[in-house]
Coordinates of C-alpha atoms in Angstrom, one line a residue:
M1 CA 73.7 -80.4 -2.5
S2 CA 73.2 -82.3 -5.8
S3 CA 69.8 -83.7 -4.7
S4 CA 68.9 -80.3 -3.5
S5 CA 69.9 -78.7 -6.7
E6 CA 68.0 -81.3 -8.7
S7 CA 64.9 -81.0 -6.7
E8 CA 65.0 -77.2 -7.2
S9 CA 65.7 -77.5 -11.0
N10 CA 62.9 -80.1 -11.5
P11 CA 59.6 -78.9 -10.5
S12 CA 58.0 -82.3 -10.9
T13 CA 59.9 -83.9 -8.0
S14 CA 58.9 -81.1 -5.6
P15 CA 55.7 -79.5 -6.8
R16 CA 54.9 -77.6 -3.6
R17 CA 58.2 -75.6 -3.5
P18 CA 58.7 -72.2 -5.1
H19 CA 60.2 -71.9 -8.5
S20 CA 63.1 -69.7 -7.4
H21 CA 65.1 -68.7 -4.4
S22 CA 66.5 -65.5 -5.8
P23 CA 66.7 -62.6 -3.3
V24 CA 63.4 -60.9 -2.7
P25 CA 63.2 -57.6 -4.6
K26 CA 62.2 -54.5 -2.8
S27 CA 59.1 -54.4 -4.9
S28 CA 58.0 -57.6 -3.2
P29 CA 54.8 -57.5 -1.2
L30 CA 56.9 -58.1 1.9
F31 CA 58.2 -54.6 1.6
R32 CA 54.9 -52.9 0.8
D33 CA 53.0 -51.0 3.5
S34 CA 49.8 -53.0 2.7
G35 CA 48.6 -53.8 6.2
S36 CA 47.4 -57.2 7.2
G37 CA 47.7 -58.5 3.7
S38 CA 51.5 -58.3 3.9
A39 CA 51.6 -60.3 7.2
Q40 CA 49.4 -63.0 5.7
E41 CA 51.6 -63.2 2.6
S42 CA 54.7 -63.4 4.7
S43 CA 53.2 -66.3 6.7
S44 CA 52.3 -68.1 3.6
L45 CA 55.8 -67.8 2.2
S46 CA 57.3 -69.2 5.3
R47 CA 55.4 -72.4 4.9
F48 CA 56.8 -73.0 1.5
S49 CA 60.4 -72.0 2.2
S50 CA 63.1 -74.5 2.6
P51 CA 65.5 -74.8 5.6
K52 CA 68.1 -73.0 3.5
R53 CA 65.8 -70.0 3.4
S54 CA 65.4 -69.6 7.1
S55 CA 68.5 -67.5 7.6
L56 CA 67.3 -65.2 4.8
D57 CA 63.8 -65.0 6.3
E58 CA 65.3 -64.1 9.7
K59 CA 67.0 -61.1 7.9
I60 CA 63.7 -60.0 6.3
H61 CA 61.2 -60.5 9.1
P62 CA 62.5 -57.9 11.5
R63 CA 62.1 -55.2 8.8
T64 CA 58.6 -56.4 8.0
R65 CA 57.7 -56.4 11.7
R66 CA 59.0 -52.9 12.1
K67 CA 56.9 -51.7 9.1
V68 CA 53.8 -53.4 10.5
V69 CA 54.4 -51.8 13.9
R70 CA 54.8 -48.4 12.3
F71 CA 51.6 -49.0 10.2
W72 CA 49.6 -49.9 13.3
R73 CA 51.0 -46.9 15.2
R74 CA 49.9 -44.6 12.4
R75 CA 46.5 -46.2 12.1
R76 CA 46.0 -45.9 15.9
M77 CA 47.0 -42.3 15.7
K78 CA 44.5 -41.7 12.9
V79 CA 41.8 -43.4 14.9
I80 CA 42.6 -41.3 18.0
L81 CA 42.6 -38.1 16.0
G82 CA 39.3 -39.0 14.3
V83 CA 37.7 -39.7 17.7
L84 CA 39.0 -36.4 19.0
G85 CA 37.7 -34.6 15.9
L86 CA 34.2 -36.2 16.4
V87 CA 34.2 -35.2 20.1
G88 CA 35.2 -31.6 19.1
L89 CA 32.5 -31.5 16.4
F90 CA 30.0 -32.8 19.0
F91 CA 30.9 -30.0 21.4
L92 CA 30.9 -27.4 18.6
T93 CA 27.4 -28.5 17.4
N94 CA 26.2 -28.6 21.0
W95 CA 27.5 -25.0 21.6
W96 CA 25.8 -23.7 18.4
M97 CA 22.5 -25.3 19.3
V98 CA 22.6 -23.8 22.8
S99 CA 23.5 -20.4 21.4
R100 CA 20.6 -20.6 19.0
L101 CA 18.2 -21.5 21.8
H102 CA 19.6 -18.7 23.9
D103 CA 19.1 -16.2 21.0
A104 CA 15.6 -17.5 20.6
G105 CA 15.0 -17.0 24.2
R106 CA 16.2 -13.5 24.0
G107 CA 14.0 -13.0 20.9
V108 CA 11.0 -14.2 22.9
K109 CA 11.9 -11.8 25.7
R110 CA 12.3 -9.0 23.2
S111 CA 8.9 -9.8 21.7
S112 CA 7.4 -10.0 25.2
S113 CA 8.9 -6.6 26.0
I114 CA 7.5 -5.2 22.8
V115 CA 4.1 -6.6 23.7
K116 CA 4.3 -5.1 27.1
S117 CA 5.5 -1.7 25.9
S118 CA 2.8 -1.7 23.2
L119 CA 0.1 -2.5 25.7
V120 CA 1.4 0.2 28.1
S121 CA 1.6 2.8 25.3
V122 CA -1.9 1.9 24.0
Q123 CA -3.4 2.0 27.5
G124 CA -1.5 5.2 28.4
G125 CA -2.7 6.8 25.2
L126 CA -6.2 5.8 25.8
K127 CA -6.0 7.1 29.4
K128 CA -5.0 10.5 28.0
F129 CA -7.8 10.2 25.5
N130 CA -10.3 9.3 28.2
K131 CA -9.6 11.7 31.1
G132 CA -12.6 10.3 32.8
K133 CA -15.1 11.0 30.0
R134 CA -14.5 8.4 27.3
P135 CA -14.9 4.7 27.9
Q136 CA -12.3 2.4 26.4
I137 CA -14.7 0.7 24.0
H138 CA -12.0 -1.4 22.3
S139 CA -9.3 -1.6 25.0
R140 CA -9.4 -5.4 25.0
M141 CA -9.0 -5.7 21.2
L142 CA -6.3 -3.1 21.2
A143 CA -4.3 -5.2 23.7
L144 CA -4.8 -8.3 21.5
A145 CA -3.7 -6.2 18.5
A146 CA -0.5 -5.2 20.3
H147 CA 0.2 -8.9 21.0
A148 CA -0.5 -9.9 17.4
L149 CA 1.9 -7.2 16.1
A150 CA 4.7 -8.3 18.4
D151 CA 4.2 -12.0 17.6
G152 CA 4.2 -11.4 13.9
Q153 CA 7.1 -8.9 13.6
N154 CA 9.4 -11.5 12.0
K155 CA 6.7 -13.3 10.0
P156 CA 6.0 -12.6 6.3
E157 CA 2.9 -10.5 5.5
P158 CA -0.1 -12.2 4.1
K159 CA 0.0 -13.0 0.4
G160 CA -1.8 -10.4 -1.7
L161 CA -1.8 -7.7 1.1
W162 CA -0.1 -5.2 -1.3
D163 CA -1.7 -6.5 -4.5
E164 CA -4.8 -6.1 -6.6
P165 CA -6.2 -9.0 -8.6
V166 CA -3.8 -8.0 -11.3
V167 CA -5.0 -10.4 -14.1
Q168 CA -8.5 -9.0 -14.1
A169 CA -7.5 -5.4 -13.5
S170 CA -4.6 -5.2 -16.0
V171 CA -6.9 -5.8 -19.0
W172 CA -8.3 -2.3 -18.5
R173 CA -6.2 0.6 -20.0
P174 CA -6.8 4.4 -20.1
C175 CA -8.3 5.7 -23.4
A176 CA -10.4 8.7 -22.4
D177 CA -8.0 10.9 -24.4
Q178 CA -9.4 9.5 -27.7
R179 CA -11.9 11.7 -29.5
K180 CA -14.4 11.0 -32.3
W181 CA -15.9 14.5 -32.9
E182 CA -15.2 17.9 -34.1
P183 CA -14.6 20.9 -31.8
S184 CA -17.6 22.8 -30.5
E185 CA -17.9 26.4 -31.7
G186 CA -19.6 27.4 -28.5
N187 CA -21.7 30.1 -30.2
N188 CA -24.9 29.6 -28.1
G189 CA -23.5 31.8 -25.2
Y190 CA -21.2 31.7 -22.2
I191 CA -21.2 29.5 -19.1
L192 CA -19.8 30.7 -15.9
V193 CA -19.4 28.3 -12.9
T194 CA -18.4 29.2 -9.4
A195 CA -17.9 25.9 -7.6
N196 CA -18.4 25.4 -3.9
G197 CA -16.9 23.0 -1.4
G198 CA -13.4 21.7 -1.1
I199 CA -11.0 20.5 -3.8
N200 CA -13.0 17.3 -4.4
Q201 CA -16.4 19.0 -5.0
Q202 CA -14.8 21.7 -7.1
R203 CA -13.1 19.1 -9.3
V204 CA -16.3 17.3 -10.0
A205 CA -18.2 20.6 -10.6
V206 CA -15.5 21.7 -13.2
C207 CA -15.8 18.5 -15.2
N208 CA -19.6 18.5 -15.1
A209 CA -19.5 22.1 -16.4
V210 CA -17.3 21.0 -19.3
V211 CA -19.8 18.4 -20.3
I212 CA -22.8 20.9 -20.0
A213 CA -20.8 23.4 -22.1
R214 CA -20.3 20.9 -24.9
F215 CA -23.9 19.7 -24.7
L216 CA -25.4 23.2 -25.0
N217 CA -22.8 24.3 -27.6
A218 CA -21.6 27.1 -25.2
T219 CA -18.3 28.7 -24.4
L220 CA -16.9 27.9 -20.9
V221 CA -15.2 30.6 -18.9
V222 CA -12.3 29.3 -16.7
P223 CA -14.1 28.2 -13.5
K224 CA -14.0 30.1 -10.3
F225 CA -14.1 28.7 -6.7
L226 CA -16.5 30.0 -4.1
Y227 CA -15.0 31.0 -0.7
S228 CA -16.4 28.8 2.0
S229 CA -16.6 29.6 5.7
V230 CA -15.9 25.9 6.3
W231 CA -12.9 25.5 4.1
R232 CA -11.7 29.1 4.5
D233 CA -9.6 29.0 1.3
A234 CA -9.4 31.8 -1.2
S235 CA -7.6 29.7 -3.8
Q236 CA -8.9 30.1 -7.4
F237 CA -8.6 27.7 -10.3
G238 CA -5.1 29.0 -11.4
D239 CA -3.8 28.5 -7.8
I240 CA -4.3 24.8 -8.0
Y241 CA -4.5 23.7 -11.7
Q242 CA -2.6 24.7 -14.8
E243 CA -4.9 27.0 -16.7
E244 CA -3.0 26.8 -20.1
H245 CA -3.0 23.0 -20.0
F246 CA -6.7 22.9 -19.2
V247 CA -7.6 25.2 -22.0
N248 CA -5.3 23.6 -24.6
F249 CA -6.1 20.0 -23.8
L250 CA -9.8 20.5 -24.1
A251 CA -9.6 22.8 -27.1
P252 CA -10.6 19.9 -29.5
D253 CA -13.8 19.5 -27.4
I254 CA -15.0 22.9 -26.2
R255 CA -14.1 26.6 -26.5
I256 CA -12.7 27.9 -23.2
V257 CA -11.9 31.6 -22.5
K258 CA -10.4 33.2 -19.4
E259 CA -13.1 35.8 -18.9
L260 CA -16.4 37.1 -20.4
P261 CA -16.3 39.5 -23.3
M262 CA -16.3 43.2 -22.3
E263 CA -19.9 43.7 -23.4
L264 CA -21.1 41.1 -20.9
Q265 CA -18.9 42.0 -18.0
S266 CA -21.1 44.9 -17.1
F267 CA -24.2 42.9 -16.8
D268 CA -25.9 42.3 -13.4
L269 CA -26.3 38.6 -13.9
E270 CA -28.6 38.1 -11.0
A271 CA -30.8 41.0 -12.0
I272 CA -31.2 39.7 -15.6
G273 CA -32.0 36.2 -14.3
S274 CA -28.8 34.5 -15.5
V275 CA -27.8 33.1 -12.0
V276 CA -28.7 29.5 -11.4
T277 CA -28.0 28.0 -7.9
D278 CA -28.2 24.5 -6.5
V279 CA -31.7 25.3 -5.3
D280 CA -32.8 25.6 -8.9
I281 CA -31.2 22.3 -10.0
M282 CA -32.0 18.9 -8.5
K283 CA -29.0 16.7 -7.5
E284 CA -27.8 14.6 -10.4
S285 CA -30.2 16.1 -13.0
K286 CA -30.4 14.6 -16.4
L287 CA -29.3 16.3 -19.6
S288 CA -32.9 16.8 -20.6
F289 CA -33.3 19.2 -17.7
Y290 CA -30.5 21.4 -19.1
R291 CA -32.0 21.4 -22.6
K292 CA -35.4 22.4 -21.3
N293 CA -34.5 24.9 -18.6
I294 CA -31.0 26.2 -19.1
L295 CA -30.7 26.4 -22.9
P296 CA -33.5 29.0 -23.2
I297 CA -31.8 31.3 -20.7
L298 CA -28.5 30.9 -22.5
L299 CA -29.9 31.8 -25.9
Q300 CA -31.9 34.7 -24.5
K301 CA -29.3 36.2 -22.0
R302 CA -26.2 35.0 -23.7
V303 CA -24.7 33.9 -20.4
V304 CA -25.6 31.5 -17.5
H305 CA -23.9 31.6 -14.2
F306 CA -23.9 28.3 -12.1
V307 CA -23.3 29.0 -8.4
G308 CA -22.4 25.9 -6.4
F309 CA -23.0 23.3 -9.0
G310 CA -22.3 20.4 -6.7
N311 CA -23.1 17.0 -8.2
R312 CA -25.8 18.5 -10.4
L313 CA -25.3 16.2 -13.4
A314 CA -26.4 12.6 -13.5
F315 CA -24.0 9.8 -14.5
D316 CA -26.6 8.0 -16.6
P317 CA -28.1 8.1 -19.1
I318 CA -25.6 10.2 -21.0
P319 CA -24.2 9.8 -24.5
F320 CA -21.0 7.9 -25.0
E321 CA -18.7 10.8 -26.1
L322 CA -20.0 13.1 -23.4
Q323 CA -19.2 10.5 -20.7
R324 CA -15.8 10.1 -22.2
L325 CA -15.3 13.9 -22.1
R326 CA -16.1 13.8 -18.4
C327 CA -13.3 11.3 -17.9
R328 CA -11.0 13.2 -20.2
C329 CA -11.4 16.3 -18.1
N330 CA -10.8 14.6 -14.7
F331 CA -7.9 12.3 -15.7
H332 CA -6.1 14.3 -18.3
A333 CA -7.1 18.0 -18.3
L334 CA -6.7 18.9 -14.6
R335 CA -3.0 19.0 -13.8
F336 CA -1.6 20.6 -10.6
I337 CA 0.5 23.7 -10.9
P338 CA 4.4 23.3 -10.6
K339 CA 4.5 24.6 -7.0
I340 CA 2.2 21.7 -5.9
Q341 CA 3.9 19.2 -8.1
E342 CA 7.4 20.0 -6.8
T343 CA 6.3 19.7 -3.1
G344 CA 4.3 16.6 -3.9
A345 CA 7.4 15.0 -5.5
L346 CA 9.3 15.8 -2.3
L347 CA 6.6 14.0 -0.2
L348 CA 7.0 10.9 -2.5
K349 CA 10.7 10.9 -2.2
R350 CA 10.7 11.0 1.6
M351 CA 7.9 8.4 1.9
R352 CA 10.0 6.1 -0.2
Q353 CA 13.1 6.9 1.9
N354 CA 15.1 8.2 -1.0
A355 CA 14.7 5.0 -3.0
R356 CA 15.9 5.5 -6.6
R357 CA 12.7 4.6 -8.3
S358 CA 9.4 6.2 -9.4
G359 CA 5.9 4.9 -9.1
P360 CA 3.6 4.1 -12.0
L361 CA 1.5 7.3 -11.4
D362 CA 4.3 9.8 -10.6
H363 CA 4.4 11.1 -14.2
Y364 CA 0.7 12.0 -14.1
L365 CA 0.9 13.5 -10.6
V366 CA 4.1 15.5 -10.5
G367 CA 5.0 15.9 -14.2
P368 CA 8.5 17.1 -14.8
F369 CA 9.4 16.7 -11.1
V370 CA 9.2 12.9 -11.4
E371 CA 13.0 12.8 -11.7
S372 CA 13.4 14.4 -8.3
T373 CA 11.6 11.5 -6.7
M374 CA 14.5 9.3 -7.7
K375 CA 17.4 11.5 -6.7
G376 CA 18.9 9.7 -3.7
N377 CA 22.3 9.1 -2.3
K378 CA 24.3 7.5 -5.2
N379 CA 26.6 5.7 -2.7
R380 CA 23.7 4.2 -1.0
S381 CA 21.8 1.3 -2.4
A382 CA 18.5 2.4 -1.0
K383 CA 15.9 -0.3 -0.8
S384 CA 12.5 0.6 -2.2
S385 CA 10.2 1.4 0.7
R386 CA 6.5 0.6 0.3
Y387 CA 4.0 2.7 2.1
L388 CA 0.3 2.6 2.9
A389 CA -1.7 5.8 2.6
L390 CA -4.7 6.2 4.8
H391 CA -7.6 8.6 4.5
L392 CA -9.1 8.7 8.0
R393 CA -12.4 10.5 7.5
F394 CA -12.9 11.5 11.1
E395 CA -13.0 15.3 10.9
I396 CA -15.6 17.1 13.1
D397 CA -17.9 17.8 10.1
M398 CA -18.1 14.1 9.3
V399 CA -18.5 13.1 13.0
A400 CA -21.2 15.7 13.6
H401 CA -23.2 14.9 10.5
S402 CA -23.2 11.2 11.2
L403 CA -25.3 11.6 14.4
C404 CA -23.3 8.7 15.9
D405 CA -22.0 8.3 19.4
F406 CA -18.2 8.0 19.7
G407 CA -17.9 7.3 23.5
G408 CA -17.4 10.9 24.6
G409 CA -20.3 11.2 26.9
E410 CA -22.4 14.3 27.4
E411 CA -19.6 16.7 26.7
E412 CA -19.1 15.2 23.2
R413 CA -22.9 15.3 22.5
Q414 CA -23.1 19.0 23.4
E415 CA -20.1 19.8 21.3
L416 CA -21.3 18.1 18.2
E417 CA -24.9 19.5 18.6
A418 CA -23.5 23.0 18.8
Y419 CA -21.5 22.4 15.6
R420 CA -24.6 21.0 13.8
E421 CA -26.6 24.1 14.7
I422 CA -24.1 26.3 13.0
H423 CA -23.0 24.2 10.0
F424 CA -26.0 21.8 9.5
P425 CA -29.1 23.8 10.5
A426 CA -31.4 21.7 8.3
L427 CA -30.1 18.5 10.0
T428 CA -30.7 20.0 13.4
L429 CA -34.2 20.9 12.5
L430 CA -34.8 17.4 11.1
K431 CA -33.5 15.9 14.3
K432 CA -35.9 17.9 16.4
N433 CA -39.0 17.2 14.3
T434 CA -38.4 13.7 13.1
K435 CA -37.7 10.4 14.9
L436 CA -34.3 9.4 13.5
P437 CA -32.4 6.1 14.1
S438 CA -30.6 5.9 17.4
P439 CA -26.7 6.0 17.4
E440 CA -26.7 2.3 18.2
E441 CA -28.9 1.5 15.2
L442 CA -26.8 3.7 12.9
R443 CA -23.6 1.9 14.1
A444 CA -25.1 -1.5 13.6
D445 CA -26.1 -0.5 10.0
G446 CA -22.6 0.7 9.2
Q447 CA -23.6 4.4 9.0
C448 CA -20.9 5.6 11.4
P449 CA -17.4 6.6 10.3
L450 CA -14.6 4.3 11.5
T451 CA -12.8 5.7 14.5
P452 CA -8.9 5.8 14.6
E453 CA -9.1 2.9 17.1
E454 CA -11.2 0.8 14.8
T455 CA -9.0 1.7 11.8
A456 CA -5.9 0.5 13.7
L457 CA -7.6 -2.8 14.5
M458 CA -8.6 -3.3 10.9
L459 CA -5.0 -2.7 9.7
V460 CA -3.5 -5.1 12.2
A461 CA -6.1 -7.8 11.4
L462 CA -5.3 -7.4 7.7
G463 CA -1.7 -8.2 8.4
F464 CA 0.2 -4.8 8.1
N465 CA 3.1 -5.2 10.4
R466 CA 4.4 -2.7 13.0
K467 CA 7.2 -1.5 10.6
T468 CA 4.7 -0.4 7.9
H469 CA 5.2 3.1 6.7
L470 CA 1.9 4.9 7.0
F471 CA 0.9 8.3 5.4
L472 CA -2.1 9.9 7.1
A473 CA -4.0 12.3 4.8
G474 CA -5.5 15.3 6.5
S475 CA -4.6 16.3 10.1
Q476 CA -7.7 17.8 11.6
I477 CA -8.9 14.6 13.3
Y478 CA -11.7 15.1 15.8
G479 CA -10.2 14.7 19.2
G480 CA -6.7 15.7 18.1
R481 CA -3.5 13.7 19.0
S482 CA -5.1 11.9 22.0
R483 CA -7.7 10.4 19.6
L484 CA -4.8 9.1 17.4
A485 CA -3.0 7.5 20.4
A486 CA -3.8 3.9 19.6
L487 CA -3.1 4.3 15.9
T488 CA 0.3 6.0 16.4
T489 CA 1.3 3.5 19.1
L490 CA 0.6 0.4 17.1
Y491 CA 2.1 2.0 14.0
P492 CA 5.0 4.3 15.1
N493 CA 6.0 5.0 11.4
L494 CA 2.9 7.1 10.8
V495 CA 3.5 10.5 9.3
T496 CA 1.6 13.4 7.7
K497 CA 2.6 16.0 5.2
E498 CA 3.1 18.4 8.2
S499 CA 5.7 16.0 9.8
L500 CA 7.5 15.2 6.5
L501 CA 7.9 18.8 5.3
S502 CA 9.8 21.5 7.1
S503 CA 8.0 24.7 8.2
F504 CA 9.7 26.5 5.3
E505 CA 8.6 23.9 2.7
I506 CA 4.9 23.9 3.9
K507 CA 4.6 27.6 4.6
P508 CA 3.5 28.5 1.0
F509 CA 0.4 26.3 1.4
M510 CA -0.6 27.3 4.9
N511 CA -4.1 28.8 5.1
F512 CA -5.0 27.2 1.7
S513 CA -6.9 24.0 2.6
S514 CA -7.4 23.0 -1.1
Q515 CA -3.7 23.3 -1.9
L516 CA -2.9 21.2 1.2
A517 CA -5.5 18.7 0.1
A518 CA -3.8 18.6 -3.3
L519 CA -0.6 17.5 -1.6
D520 CA -2.5 14.8 0.2
F521 CA -4.0 13.8 -3.1
I522 CA -0.6 13.2 -4.6
A523 CA 0.8 11.2 -1.7
C524 CA -2.3 9.0 -1.4
T525 CA -2.7 8.4 -5.2
A526 CA 0.9 7.3 -5.6
A527 CA 0.9 5.0 -2.5
D528 CA 1.6 1.3 -2.9
A529 CA -1.7 0.7 -1.1
F530 CA -4.5 3.0 -0.2
A531 CA -7.0 2.5 2.7
I532 CA -10.2 4.4 3.1
T533 CA -12.5 4.4 6.1
D534 CA -15.6 6.0 4.5
S535 CA -16.7 4.8 1.0
G536 CA -18.9 7.9 0.7
S537 CA -15.9 10.3 0.8
Q538 CA -15.5 12.2 -2.4
F539 CA -11.7 12.7 -1.8
S540 CA -11.2 8.9 -1.4
S541 CA -13.4 8.2 -4.4
L542 CA -11.4 10.5 -6.7
I543 CA -8.1 9.0 -5.5
S544 CA -9.3 5.4 -5.9
G545 CA -10.6 6.3 -9.4
Y546 CA -7.3 7.8 -10.4
R547 CA -5.4 4.7 -9.1
I548 CA -7.8 2.5 -11.2
Y549 CA -7.4 4.6 -14.3
Y550 CA -3.6 4.8 -14.3
G551 CA -2.5 2.0 -12.0
G552 CA -2.6 -0.9 -14.4
G553 CA -3.9 -3.3 -11.8
R554 CA -0.9 -2.8 -9.5
L555 CA -2.3 -0.3 -6.9
P556 CA -4.9 -1.8 -4.6
T557 CA -7.4 0.2 -2.6
I558 CA -8.8 -1.1 0.7
R559 CA -12.5 -0.3 1.0
P560 CA -13.9 -1.8 4.2
N561 CA -17.5 -2.8 4.3
K562 CA -18.6 -0.8 7.4
R563 CA -21.7 -2.8 8.0
R564 CA -19.8 -6.0 8.2
L565 CA -17.1 -4.5 10.3
A566 CA -19.7 -3.0 12.7
S567 CA -21.1 -6.5 13.3
I568 CA -17.5 -7.7 14.1
F569 CA -16.7 -4.7 16.4
L570 CA -19.9 -5.2 18.4
K571 CA -18.4 -8.5 19.7
N572 CA -15.2 -6.8 20.9
S573 CA -15.7 -8.0 24.5
S574 CA -15.7 -11.7 23.6
I575 CA -14.3 -12.4 20.1
E576 CA -10.9 -14.1 19.9
W577 CA -8.2 -12.5 17.9
S578 CA -7.9 -15.3 15.4
M579 CA -11.6 -15.2 14.6
F580 CA -11.5 -11.4 14.5
E581 CA -8.6 -11.5 12.0
K582 CA -10.3 -14.1 9.8
R583 CA -13.6 -12.1 9.6
V584 CA -12.0 -8.8 8.9
R585 CA -9.9 -10.2 6.1
K586 CA -12.9 -11.8 4.5
A587 CA -14.9 -8.6 4.8
V588 CA -12.2 -6.6 3.1
R589 CA -11.2 -9.2 0.5
Q590 CA -14.7 -9.1 -0.9
T591 CA -14.3 -5.4 -1.7
K592 CA -11.2 -6.1 -3.8
M593 CA -13.2 -7.8 -6.6
I594 CA -12.8 -6.3 -10.0
H595 CA -16.0 -5.2 -11.7
R596 CA -17.3 -2.8 -14.2
R597 CA -18.9 0.5 -13.2
P598 CA -22.5 -0.1 -12.2
I599 CA -25.1 2.0 -14.0
S600 CA -25.6 5.5 -12.4
R601 CA -22.4 5.2 -10.4
S602 CA -19.6 7.7 -10.5
V603 CA -17.1 7.5 -13.4
Y604 CA -14.7 9.5 -11.2
R605 CA -14.7 6.7 -8.6
N606 CA -14.8 3.7 -10.9
P607 CA -13.8 4.5 -14.5
R608 CA -13.8 0.8 -15.6
C609 CA -16.4 1.4 -18.3
K610 CA -16.1 1.5 -22.1
E611 CA -16.5 5.3 -22.1
C612 CA -13.4 5.9 -20.0
M613 CA -11.2 2.8 -20.4
C614 CA -10.6 0.2 -23.0
M615 CA -10.1 -3.6 -22.6
T616 CA -7.1 -5.4 -24.1
G617 CA -7.2 -8.9 -25.4

């Protein structure tokens, strides 16, 4: 015992033994749940312990072993649970991927069914349109268009489809309301004008008459509109435009009265030689003609009456302020009456699907009724709905005057020839006595109006998807509903003013074609995008000019190059859709370029000139 005690008290005699044999505290590593490290430490301690410690070790080791066993059980359970979790995650992922593939498969089936239904509808519509007399000129391309719409229904639309080159366009701002002259006294006499044609020709005639009145220092009588057997509309100036606004807004420029003085009302103007018709004035005559030929009549008779007055004033050369007056009349002085504004606001509201927002031109088009375009359901967060307006210039007068063939066979040729004999006798005479280009040559040269089928193909190629909301201006399409079958099938969200308004709402405008055209003017001018099919249409020209003047570079107009499109359509039996799409987009993209008004071109169509608009920056 003594030797043992000495050896324990003197470390030098037994350097490899531990310093103390006091009971192991519970904080010792032997009692810690530290995994394999505890077992190694226990083994190491057993090598250094003395025989006297064996009985104590025997008491400690069973506890340690139990803890180790419990540790490994817990660890094994964690491993098993982890494996089960991984297996479950694998099956969950696998199920999700399978379901996605299944949904994709169903989407493909849905797309396929849409393609088939589109093709069936298009072919069915064309069969009704044909009835054995019209060949399906574009049936192959219409089938490809239906496929393209179905395949692209979940794809984003092409970049820039709804945009104008805003950087170049936005530098132009309206400024035709600015004046740098004193009011005209109008003491050289009175000018009467009775404008012919529809609302577009009348609008141009009115503004040209304003310029002539200022140039000749004459007083203008509020214009009148000539009743036409073609338009069959008895509307006068005050039935379409606000007379008071017209008179007051132009007061700093010219003197305007509502009627002739009493002493002149009794005159037989034709008998005294004061009536001047379009036969007496060349189209787009210069100001020098009016100074030389009209001013003497005005000074002698005190009154001149222009009858017709369609496009009888040239656009150049003309003094700066007179050109600006022209723009001031068209873009500022002619404002629709409240009845037209209110119904126009209703059209805009429904086209935008009650979205609580107004367009950039609403204020100029519908005036105080702009607020009604934003009155939607307050509890409904209506998403702003963009819409495309389309002026499909395919009425019978346009079709007949073009001398083109539209696939209707002998019956169509006889029908159009009969119409020409009544409404275009001079053209009928010219056709009989002169060798004119053939319908094929006219089409190849881009002289034929786009058909509804060709228009539909153009819109699909540009990237407008099947859900596009489409407003169709006018409703007297030659061939009726059957001719529109392809367009309405590919674009089921196509509407007209007649379909948007109730019979009660549209009744006040029935039998007044110019007032109905004013409603179309509002809906087309305010549209997010506007597509025309005939660049020579005065209606389309006035709308595109209005969009340029007030749009701030945010309202694009699609003006197809018909000659380029004709060369593409001629390959309809062989061209692949991808190439067709590429060529159509290129042909239309080139027409979106921003440029100044070319010399002698209409300021009503393109007001980007220093006389009408100012450049910022």
